């Protein structure tokens, strides 16, 4: 019923949409109210929710394409194009701002040579803003591929990004 | 003999290295020829001391923190496993000044055991409230919750008993309990800590609610930003089901009730109860017009209790100890306890559960120890991004729903974000509009368009562009958003904006006198 959140984006790429959807519907269920869970499962398997899947999902759930596209495009979590392997979510909310999140974001943008919602120059990391990770007493907080990090300063952020270099990606 | 050691697996503790400390401790113990049993618990809530290591000694649990994984070997050599004195030894947590004065009701068990260890939970009184509630008629449970004076902890402070009564009175074959675990307000983390530290407390509260109103299905709508809470809660639900607390016949009582988790997808607005319900149904999370109230037409058109995590988690104690016991805590019309969260620029950040009535100043200085930076505290924002910024002059306000409204703020979910005197409050006012623009569901115009226009007006004001006219426009815009928005996002965004302008006009590069004139109307 519930799915584990994706750890690293899309590892095993399944070229067959129908096979993927069969698998997802088997695991999650085939009901319209499960649409978000279905998106989560697709994104977990593939790294993003391809627009080509929208009519197929709509067909299977007896929804209109507009319903499916509308929901898919409403939620910031769902990527609609192939995303970089790693996602760095940097909290921009008040508690993190109170201890230097604005400067940390500036550092991240400089280091990755990209803005929010963009991939780093090397194409491996997507930089996303996030509005609260619930780690407000250990701010500033960032989440790198579903791993939460607290009390992050420029040096720690650099170390986290440097560590990505050793995973063969 | 094996020495028991407790290290939190709470996401905040892990975010600052608790896993590395646990690994290092196991290795250091082996090297020292000591046998250790490391129990991963919820957090005790003294988050500035995380990673915290507690060692079971004949004299009780002795704590060390904050522990760096690189220091673990030296700490073991210095006698950590025997509770020896050390600069990082903070003694037993129960006697720590930060903890000793707390009134832990909801968080009574958090941090003591492995969070999904059902036997440990039951041994500490878990599910006693449920057993008592199941012996009572549904209406009597609702009355107890009403008499206890419990109000919604998500922010609105609506009396829980009245909401439950409405759902109980509906003649409908299907009713739902929906737990709002979309804790998106900056400065709040009590829902997360409870779900990660004592998930059975929430589960128990939901089952009692189901019995009270006649619901057969429960949902926890959980934000996707909380993967640790997701894992722990899913594990706890499965174990509770296996042990007969959930399912077709709860504890042999004849009650049929089960709980599923539904994962959100990064939209702040889904913390608003009607957009949450649309999202739960698999749709865009857009706000619904009220009426109909969710209590009458909620999830899938059925009568639905929508309550925050802490509201539901307060119920087991009421069922176990009685309404009068709970009502004896607190002040005025704010009864019971509130888990407050000290966050942002604060020296001792963490969770402080206190009966209502404690003042903001006590929390900020006695518990919080002042700002983290050591600079003067300039302002605090209580209740998340839609809460007003309160200056020093308001710090004697007691934690009380009505007192906060009188002070021009709101208590919300009990999160307190602290900023020091280096923060520019015009930046925060601009951010409030920006946040509203990003998170608006788009259904109503004042919120969708007003927020973007708000950013522009603040920019013009600060640039000195037609200052008087811009100021008037800003207040006019705030008036429209406050009165014309469909929900609290657009309706309350003016609060942080206008409070920043009122209390800190100099930050908007205004002449103080001009600022004062411009904001009193």
XYZ file of C-alpha atoms in Angstrom:
690
model
C 0.000 0.000 0.000
C 2.657 2.480 0.976
C 5.794 2.977 -0.997
C 9.288 3.676 0.113
C 10.319 7.107 -1.058
C 12.790 7.032 -3.921
C 16.352 6.984 -2.710
C 18.234 8.089 -5.756
C 15.848 8.953 -8.551
C 15.676 6.500 -11.423
C 18.084 3.605 -11.369
C 16.560 0.751 -13.382
C 14.919 2.216 -16.410
C 11.936 0.256 -17.690
C 11.262 1.020 -21.348
C 7.876 -0.652 -21.338
C 5.261 1.711 -19.957
C 2.577 -0.938 -19.725
C 4.805 -3.306 -17.787
C 5.685 -0.479 -15.452
C 2.057 0.481 -14.945
C 1.012 -3.137 -14.404
C 3.636 -3.412 -11.730
C 2.622 -0.137 -10.104
C -1.090 -0.929 -10.137
C -0.378 -4.365 -8.691
C 1.622 -2.895 -5.847
C -0.428 0.215 -5.107
C -3.955 -0.565 -6.268
C -6.030 0.616 -9.209
C -8.345 3.280 -7.813
C -8.614 7.004 -8.603
C -8.053 8.018 -4.972
C -4.643 6.324 -5.134
C -3.452 8.629 -7.913
C -0.762 10.316 -5.798
C 0.515 6.953 -4.571
C 0.641 5.831 -8.203
C 2.690 8.890 -9.178
C 5.027 8.253 -6.233
C 5.494 4.631 -7.301
C 6.159 5.551 -10.938
C 8.642 8.197 -9.884
C 10.312 5.731 -7.527
C 10.763 3.248 -10.362
C 11.644 5.632 -13.171
C 12.769 8.864 -11.585
C 9.980 10.927 -13.114
C 6.409 10.670 -14.387
C 6.502 10.775 -18.176
C 3.734 12.723 -19.936
C 3.233 9.636 -22.120
C 1.897 7.838 -19.061
C -0.841 10.387 -18.423
C -3.386 9.029 -20.943
C -2.625 5.430 -19.950
C -3.139 6.157 -16.254
C -6.306 8.114 -17.053
C -7.605 5.191 -19.090
C -6.911 2.635 -16.399
C -8.542 4.718 -13.642
C -11.455 5.932 -15.754
C -10.411 9.545 -15.236
C -10.043 12.304 -17.813
C -6.545 13.188 -18.998
C -7.149 16.645 -17.549
C -7.748 15.122 -14.105
C -4.508 13.170 -14.237
C -2.445 15.971 -15.752
C -4.015 18.455 -13.328
C -3.010 16.434 -10.299
C 0.434 15.601 -11.662
C 1.281 19.209 -12.401
C -0.081 20.512 -9.087
C 2.425 18.809 -6.800
C 6.051 19.989 -6.580
C 7.293 16.473 -5.751
C 6.599 15.039 -9.174
C 9.158 15.494 -11.924
C 7.795 15.334 -15.447
C 11.098 15.067 -17.238
C 14.126 12.897 -16.584
C 15.725 14.304 -13.460
C 19.398 14.253 -12.491
C 20.393 11.313 -10.347
C 20.699 13.375 -7.170
C 18.360 15.953 -5.691
C 19.531 18.552 -3.195
C 16.617 20.178 -1.389
C 17.595 23.285 0.483
C 15.218 24.715 3.066
C 14.291 28.355 2.505
C 11.798 28.731 5.366
C 11.961 31.176 8.291
C 13.713 29.001 10.895
C 16.504 28.160 8.475
C 16.718 31.781 7.307
C 17.267 32.836 10.921
C 20.595 30.989 10.996
C 21.970 31.590 7.539
C 19.936 29.701 4.942
C 20.000 32.626 2.524
C 23.796 32.648 2.475
C 23.865 28.856 2.264
C 21.568 28.955 -0.766
C 23.850 31.518 -2.358
C 26.801 29.212 -1.759
C 24.931 26.236 -3.235
C 24.004 28.205 -6.346
C 27.580 29.309 -6.831
C 29.066 25.885 -6.190
C 26.607 24.062 -8.461
C 26.532 26.933 -10.963
C 22.765 26.776 -11.257
C 19.660 28.364 -9.799
C 16.810 26.716 -7.924
C 14.802 24.250 -10.041
C 17.860 23.720 -12.268
C 20.428 20.983 -12.683
C 24.004 21.650 -11.705
C 26.474 22.419 -14.464
C 27.663 18.802 -14.428
C 24.073 17.580 -14.781
C 24.203 15.295 -11.775
C 22.437 17.298 -9.072
C 19.081 19.024 -9.182
C 18.829 22.011 -6.815
C 15.356 22.423 -5.354
C 14.011 24.815 -2.738
C 11.938 23.244 0.027
C 9.761 24.954 2.588
C 10.465 23.236 5.874
C 11.956 19.811 6.497
C 10.859 19.747 10.143
C 14.435 20.096 11.378
C 13.998 23.660 12.581
C 15.947 23.288 15.840
C 18.994 22.023 13.910
C 18.862 24.562 11.106
C 19.892 25.222 8.406
C 18.599 21.960 6.994
C 19.035 20.293 3.627
C 17.869 16.984 2.234
C 20.114 15.140 -0.186
C 18.369 12.164 -1.812
C 16.004 11.688 1.146
C 18.827 11.968 3.686
C 18.229 14.822 6.081
C 21.168 16.936 7.258
C 21.120 19.575 9.988
C 23.362 22.447 11.157
C 24.666 22.674 7.613
C 27.233 25.333 6.807
C 29.122 25.920 3.573
C 31.836 23.431 4.493
C 29.383 20.664 5.350
C 27.433 21.262 2.164
C 30.653 21.045 0.178
C 31.559 17.791 1.947
C 28.154 16.301 1.172
C 28.464 17.213 -2.490
C 32.066 15.984 -2.632
C 30.906 12.612 -1.270
C 28.618 12.209 -4.268
C 31.741 11.956 -6.371
C 32.674 8.603 -4.851
C 29.485 6.723 -5.713
C 30.377 6.151 -9.340
C 27.542 8.306 -10.636
C 27.035 -8.311 31.249
C 25.645 -6.224 28.467
C 25.420 -2.450 28.900
C 22.362 -0.835 27.402
C 22.891 2.392 25.480
C 20.174 4.608 23.997
C 20.749 6.725 20.890
C 17.919 8.487 19.046
C 16.976 7.499 15.520
C 14.820 10.619 15.196
C 15.417 12.399 11.878
C 16.810 15.489 13.633
C 19.295 13.376 15.604
C 20.259 11.456 12.471
C 20.660 14.734 10.577
C 23.496 15.682 12.904
C 25.219 12.311 13.003
C 23.379 9.933 15.385
C 23.888 6.959 13.022
C 27.629 7.576 12.865
C 27.744 7.846 16.658
C 25.911 4.514 17.026
C 28.327 2.810 14.626
C 31.357 4.330 16.336
C 30.056 3.337 19.754
C 29.556 -0.285 18.752
C 33.103 -0.378 17.401
C 34.624 1.355 20.436
C 32.806 -0.995 22.818
C 34.089 -4.031 20.953
C 37.608 -2.622 21.043
C 37.251 -2.126 24.797
C 35.974 -5.678 25.254
C 32.568 -4.456 26.393
C 29.248 -5.921 25.349
C 26.707 -3.206 24.484
C 23.056 -3.309 23.493
C 22.323 -0.157 21.495
C 18.640 0.788 21.493
C 17.612 3.345 18.868
C 14.839 5.512 20.325
C 12.837 8.617 19.569
C 14.413 11.899 20.645
C 14.061 13.259 24.171
C 13.561 16.651 22.554
C 16.748 18.367 23.766
C 17.745 18.796 20.174
C 20.772 21.018 20.758
C 22.296 18.079 22.652
C 21.826 15.679 19.737
C 23.421 13.331 19.035
C 22.652 12.372 22.620
C 23.913 9.121 24.113
C 22.228 7.712 27.206
C 23.854 4.904 29.169
C 21.941 2.635 31.524
C 23.734 2.613 34.897
C 22.702 1.349 38.342
C 21.809 4.985 39.092
C 19.578 5.307 36.005
C 20.118 6.609 32.483
C 23.039 9.019 32.250
C 23.260 11.243 29.184
C 26.141 12.636 27.125
C 25.754 15.207 24.416
C 26.270 16.532 21.900
C 28.521 13.634 20.918
C 30.696 13.736 17.808
C 31.344 10.297 16.268
C 35.067 11.109 16.220
C 35.070 11.548 20.025
C 33.288 8.288 20.800
C 36.416 6.149 21.285
C 37.857 8.681 23.737
C 34.543 8.904 25.557
C 34.423 5.133 25.992
C 37.990 5.197 27.312
C 36.937 7.960 29.714
C 34.241 5.673 31.107
C 31.092 6.608 29.186
C 29.774 3.054 29.478
C 29.844 3.400 33.280
C 28.354 6.882 33.390
C 31.656 8.486 34.364
C 31.967 12.269 34.735
C 32.973 14.118 31.552
C 32.525 17.561 30.067
C 29.748 16.140 27.869
C 28.021 14.312 30.753
C 24.725 16.146 31.321
C 23.430 13.695 33.921
C 20.033 12.024 33.887
C 17.680 13.717 31.401
C 14.811 13.610 33.906
C 16.789 15.946 36.179
C 18.021 18.247 33.407
C 16.564 21.752 33.911
C 15.255 21.726 30.337
C 13.314 18.541 30.975
C 12.496 18.555 34.706
C 10.029 21.443 34.455
C 8.159 19.998 31.492
C 4.735 18.415 31.725
C 5.043 15.510 29.366
C 1.600 14.151 28.534
C 1.650 13.552 24.777
C 5.423 13.036 24.750
C 5.550 11.007 27.985
C 7.054 7.946 26.274
C 8.960 9.618 23.468
C 12.672 8.844 23.622
C 12.442 6.033 26.153
C 12.227 2.925 23.961
C 12.573 1.657 20.429
C 9.546 3.475 18.966
C 7.832 0.486 17.340
C 8.490 -1.918 20.227
C 4.847 -2.654 21.041
C 5.568 -4.596 24.232
C 7.703 -1.755 25.592
C 4.948 0.728 24.732
C 2.276 -1.363 26.490
C 4.555 -1.832 29.500
C 4.649 1.964 29.850
C 0.872 2.273 29.762
C 0.290 2.312 26.015
C -3.284 1.501 24.894
C -4.648 1.784 28.453
C -6.700 4.768 27.298
C -8.088 2.725 24.412
C -9.143 -0.118 26.705
C -10.947 2.325 28.963
C -12.574 4.091 26.005
C -13.829 0.802 24.555
C -15.680 0.189 27.822
C -17.457 3.523 27.398
C -20.336 4.397 25.082
C -19.223 6.448 22.053
C -21.132 9.502 23.242
C -19.431 9.308 26.635
C -16.006 9.364 24.973
C -17.015 12.425 22.966
C -18.242 14.110 26.153
C -14.979 13.340 27.925
C -12.977 14.950 25.101
C -15.299 17.969 25.245
C -15.107 18.235 29.041
C -11.326 17.926 28.945
C -11.350 21.159 26.949
C -9.181 19.748 24.159
C -8.883 22.108 21.180
C -7.412 21.462 17.762
C -3.628 21.609 17.969
C -3.128 22.140 14.255
C -3.654 25.865 14.612
C -7.330 26.770 14.574
C -7.973 25.724 18.179
C -11.488 24.488 17.461
C -12.999 22.418 20.324
C -12.351 18.778 19.406
C -15.359 17.431 21.315
C -17.751 19.605 19.317
C -16.249 18.440 16.021
C -16.526 14.809 17.134
C -20.129 15.318 18.305
C -21.067 16.600 14.852
C -19.597 13.490 13.210
C -21.162 11.154 15.791
C -24.584 12.685 15.131
C -24.427 12.032 11.378
C -26.442 9.019 10.282
C -24.113 7.630 7.652
C -22.887 4.099 6.974
C -19.308 5.255 6.378
C -17.255 7.719 8.384
C -13.556 8.530 8.410
C -10.844 9.616 10.813
C -8.260 11.652 8.940
C -5.071 12.608 10.696
C -3.513 15.762 9.340
C 0.217 14.991 9.419
C 1.098 17.557 6.756
C 3.175 19.563 9.209
C 4.437 22.233 6.839
C 4.852 25.277 9.073
C 8.410 26.421 9.522
C 9.451 26.052 13.149
C 7.256 23.045 13.833
C 8.369 19.462 14.252
C 6.288 18.013 17.083
C 4.150 15.893 14.730
C 7.288 14.452 13.176
C 8.890 13.769 16.551
C 5.800 12.012 17.846
C 5.348 9.847 14.746
C 9.015 8.893 14.865
C 9.258 8.565 18.652
C 5.897 7.169 19.800
C 3.738 6.274 16.789
C 1.447 4.101 18.917
C 0.262 7.182 20.786
C -1.167 8.558 17.524
C -2.548 5.172 16.476
C -4.245 4.777 19.853
C -5.778 8.253 19.584
C -7.131 7.483 16.126
C -8.728 4.215 17.300
C -10.378 6.003 20.221
C -11.674 8.643 17.798
C -13.054 5.897 15.535
C -14.884 4.311 18.453
C -16.197 7.707 19.565
C -17.725 8.750 16.226
C -18.358 5.367 14.570
C -15.669 5.498 11.879
C -14.380 2.407 10.096
C -11.374 3.743 8.204
C -8.562 6.063 9.153
C -5.982 7.855 7.042
C -2.788 9.544 8.046
C -2.070 12.184 5.418
C 1.685 12.453 5.826
C 3.966 14.943 4.115
C 6.574 13.422 1.830
C 9.323 15.496 3.459
C 9.207 13.056 6.396
C 10.591 9.743 5.068
C 11.716 8.620 8.544
C 8.267 9.217 10.023
C 6.803 7.312 7.072
C 8.920 4.249 7.746
C 8.308 4.249 11.499
C 4.572 4.851 11.235
C 4.105 2.190 8.541
C 5.997 -0.299 10.709
C 3.941 0.601 13.792
C 0.622 0.308 11.943
C 1.596 -3.155 10.663
C 2.577 -4.287 14.156
C -0.571 -2.835 15.727
C -2.630 -4.664 13.111
C -0.820 -7.939 13.765
C -1.470 -7.551 17.491
C -5.208 -6.972 17.011
C -5.327 -3.239 17.760
C -6.435 -2.598 14.186
C -8.627 -4.688 11.926
C -12.094 -6.220 11.783
C -12.449 -6.621 15.545
C -10.299 -4.227 17.584
C -9.250 -6.025 20.809
C -12.368 -8.187 20.563
C -14.616 -5.168 21.061
C -16.508 -5.529 17.787
C -15.063 -2.230 16.486
C -13.812 -2.514 12.899
C -11.151 0.075 12.145
C -7.984 0.239 10.127
C -5.465 2.913 9.186
C -3.680 3.633 5.914
C -0.983 6.193 5.225
C -1.382 8.566 2.291
C 1.739 10.404 1.234
C 1.551 14.052 0.249
C 3.659 15.472 -2.547
C 5.254 18.702 -1.414
C 2.284 21.089 -1.396
C 2.041 23.254 1.753
C -1.616 24.000 1.116
C -2.515 20.359 1.746
C -2.157 21.102 5.459
C -5.409 23.038 5.069
C -8.083 20.495 5.882
C -10.253 20.808 2.782
C -7.381 20.742 0.304
C -6.012 17.812 2.280
C -9.270 15.984 1.662
C -9.143 16.672 -2.077
C -5.538 15.492 -2.145
C -6.496 12.379 -0.168
C -9.019 11.625 -2.908
C -6.228 11.765 -5.497
C -7.005 15.230 -6.828
C -5.249 18.582 -7.000
C -5.002 19.842 -3.437
C -7.309 22.799 -3.849
C -9.283 24.404 -1.067
C -12.995 23.636 -0.864
C -15.563 26.222 0.076
C -17.124 25.675 3.503
C -19.911 24.745 4.198
C -20.320 21.843 3.959
C -18.070 21.196 6.935
C -15.823 18.128 6.653
C -17.591 16.803 9.751
C -20.704 16.505 7.600
C -19.255 16.011 4.102
C -15.554 15.269 4.309
C -13.514 12.511 2.687
C -15.330 10.919 -0.252
C -18.456 12.849 0.723
C -18.713 11.096 4.104
C -18.687 12.547 7.637
C -15.043 12.938 8.602
C -13.036 13.898 11.649
C -9.967 15.822 10.495
C -7.566 16.349 13.385
C -3.912 17.198 13.737
C -1.424 14.585 14.987
C -1.028 16.191 18.424
C -4.793 16.580 18.884
C -5.309 12.862 18.307
C -2.245 11.970 20.366
C -3.669 13.960 23.315
C -6.747 11.740 23.424
C -5.257 8.559 25.003
C -4.253 10.498 28.135
C -7.759 11.974 28.409
C -9.302 8.524 28.051
C -6.913 7.015 30.567
C -6.854 9.705 33.258
C -10.222 11.326 32.689
C -11.446 14.702 31.454
C -11.006 16.425 34.817
C -7.361 15.409 35.077
C -6.590 16.836 31.646
C -8.669 19.954 32.269
C -6.667 20.627 35.459
C -3.721 21.514 33.211
C -3.750 24.886 31.531
C -5.391 28.247 31.867
C -8.531 30.092 30.737
C -10.071 28.351 27.749
C -6.739 26.715 26.817
C -6.683 23.403 28.660
C -4.141 20.637 28.775
C -0.604 20.757 27.456
C 0.999 21.990 24.274
C 4.272 20.602 22.913
C 6.089 23.819 22.030
C 8.909 23.846 19.562
C 11.869 26.200 19.998
C 13.460 26.756 16.627
C 15.623 28.981 14.492
C 18.165 31.245 16.156
C 17.873 29.743 19.653
C 20.615 28.308 21.833
C 18.647 25.397 23.247
C 16.363 24.405 20.419
C 14.003 21.537 20.998
C 10.641 20.388 22.230
C 9.126 21.693 25.464
C 5.759 20.258 26.441
C 4.098 22.493 29.014
C 0.618 23.166 30.298
C -0.850 26.330 28.765
C 0.058 29.458 30.698
C 3.858 29.446 30.437
C 5.060 32.739 28.964
C 6.932 33.276 25.763
C 9.751 34.864 27.771
C 10.166 31.790 29.990
C 10.330 29.622 26.899
C 12.815 31.846 25.085
C 15.200 32.488 27.962
C 14.667 29.899 30.738
C 14.333 26.988 28.345
C 15.788 28.361 25.137
C 18.757 30.118 26.734
C 18.460 33.133 24.429
C 19.637 33.336 20.860
C 22.126 30.913 19.332
C 24.179 33.801 17.984
C 24.368 35.448 21.417
C 22.865 38.621 19.963
C 19.617 40.175 21.230
C 16.421 38.420 20.159
C 14.677 40.828 17.836
C 11.393 39.064 17.237
C 9.683 35.713 17.241
C 7.167 34.226 14.883
C 4.777 31.866 16.612
C 2.472 29.560 14.686
C 4.314 29.159 11.407
C 4.700 31.347 8.322
C 1.210 32.803 8.748
C 1.866 33.934 12.321
C 2.568 37.524 13.271
C 6.075 38.669 14.190
C 6.052 39.581 17.865
C 8.603 42.037 19.316
C 10.243 41.972 22.746
C 7.332 43.952 24.207
C 5.039 40.954 23.634
C 7.291 38.340 25.248
C 5.269 38.237 28.469
C 2.281 36.871 26.568
C 1.244 33.539 28.078
C 0.857 30.493 25.840
C -2.911 30.686 25.537
C -5.076 30.808 22.415
C -6.984 33.950 23.428
C -3.962 35.786 24.841
C -2.128 35.332 21.549
C -5.042 36.701 19.558
C -5.153 39.693 21.928
C -1.422 40.242 21.310
C -2.092 40.328 17.579
C -0.692 36.855 16.894
C -1.766 33.264 16.920
C -0.557 30.207 18.730
C -0.968 27.900 15.755
C 0.849 24.612 16.127
C 3.144 25.920 18.876
C 6.244 26.454 16.785
C 8.397 29.406 17.821
C 10.933 30.777 15.331
C 13.491 33.146 16.808
C 15.419 35.794 14.898
C 18.171 38.057 16.208
C 18.820 41.739 15.544
C 20.676 41.070 12.297
C 17.441 39.981 10.605
C 15.787 42.561 8.395
C 12.054 42.324 8.938
C 11.203 43.826 5.561
C 12.929 40.769 4.083
C 10.623 38.594 6.152
C 7.535 40.533 5.055
C 8.564 40.108 1.444
C 9.214 36.419 2.058
C 5.725 35.987 3.557
C 4.174 37.203 0.298
C 6.624 35.160 -1.769
C 5.823 32.013 0.181
C 2.100 32.613 -0.269
C 2.600 33.073 -4.013
C 4.566 29.822 -4.279
C 2.184 27.759 -2.170
C -1.175 29.257 -3.176
C -3.494 26.583 -4.579
C -4.775 29.154 -7.037
C -8.449 28.760 -6.351
C -9.180 32.254 -5.045
C -7.947 35.515 -6.538
C -6.892 37.477 -3.431
C -4.369 34.788 -2.533
C -3.249 33.803 -6.030
C -2.762 37.330 -7.392
C -2.534 39.338 -4.179
C 0.553 37.504 -2.995
C 2.512 38.326 -6.154
C 1.352 41.947 -6.091
C 2.421 42.001 -2.419
C 6.014 41.120 -3.296
C 6.037 43.929 -5.841
C 4.591 46.499 -3.448
C 7.121 45.645 -0.725
C 9.904 46.033 -3.289
C 8.539 49.424 -4.384
C 8.173 50.551 -0.799
C 11.770 49.675 -0.010
C 12.970 51.332 -3.167
C 11.308 54.532 -1.981
C 9.003 54.580 -4.973
C 5.933 56.691 -4.081
C 6.269 55.586 -0.482
C 2.999 56.978 0.895
C 0.959 55.555 -1.956
C 2.747 52.219 -1.763
C 2.098 52.011 1.956
C -1.580 52.682 1.476
C -1.726 50.138 -1.309
C -0.003 47.556 0.868
C -2.573 47.942 3.633
C -5.384 47.908 1.111
C -4.010 44.698 -0.392
C -3.688 43.119 3.063
C -7.284 44.087 3.816
C -8.479 42.417 0.621
C -6.474 39.250 1.220
C -7.546 39.018 4.857
C -11.227 39.352 4.089
C -11.507 37.919 0.619
C -9.421 34.732 0.682
C -10.988 31.303 0.818
C -8.656 29.887 3.478
C -6.016 30.808 6.034
C -3.115 30.929 3.569
C -4.290 34.073 1.815
C -6.251 35.221 4.859
C -3.362 35.217 7.295
C -0.390 36.124 5.082
C -1.091 39.801 5.933
C -0.314 39.041 9.608
C 3.459 38.534 9.289
C 3.583 41.398 6.765
C 1.699 44.002 8.761
C 3.230 42.983 12.102
C 6.721 43.382 10.647
C 5.759 46.802 9.322
C 4.097 47.836 12.572
C 6.855 46.800 14.958
C 9.910 47.337 12.754
C 9.105 50.226 10.407
C 12.787 51.235 10.338
C 13.550 48.001 8.457
C 11.386 49.219 5.608
C 13.642 52.263 5.362
C 10.806 54.410 6.596
C 11.045 57.389 8.856
C 9.860 55.932 12.204
C 7.158 58.555 12.591
C 5.857 57.889 9.087
C 5.847 54.178 9.765
C 3.883 54.628 12.958
C 1.282 56.802 11.274
C 1.024 54.447 8.385
C 0.338 51.366 10.439
C -2.046 52.443 13.156
C -5.059 52.599 10.826
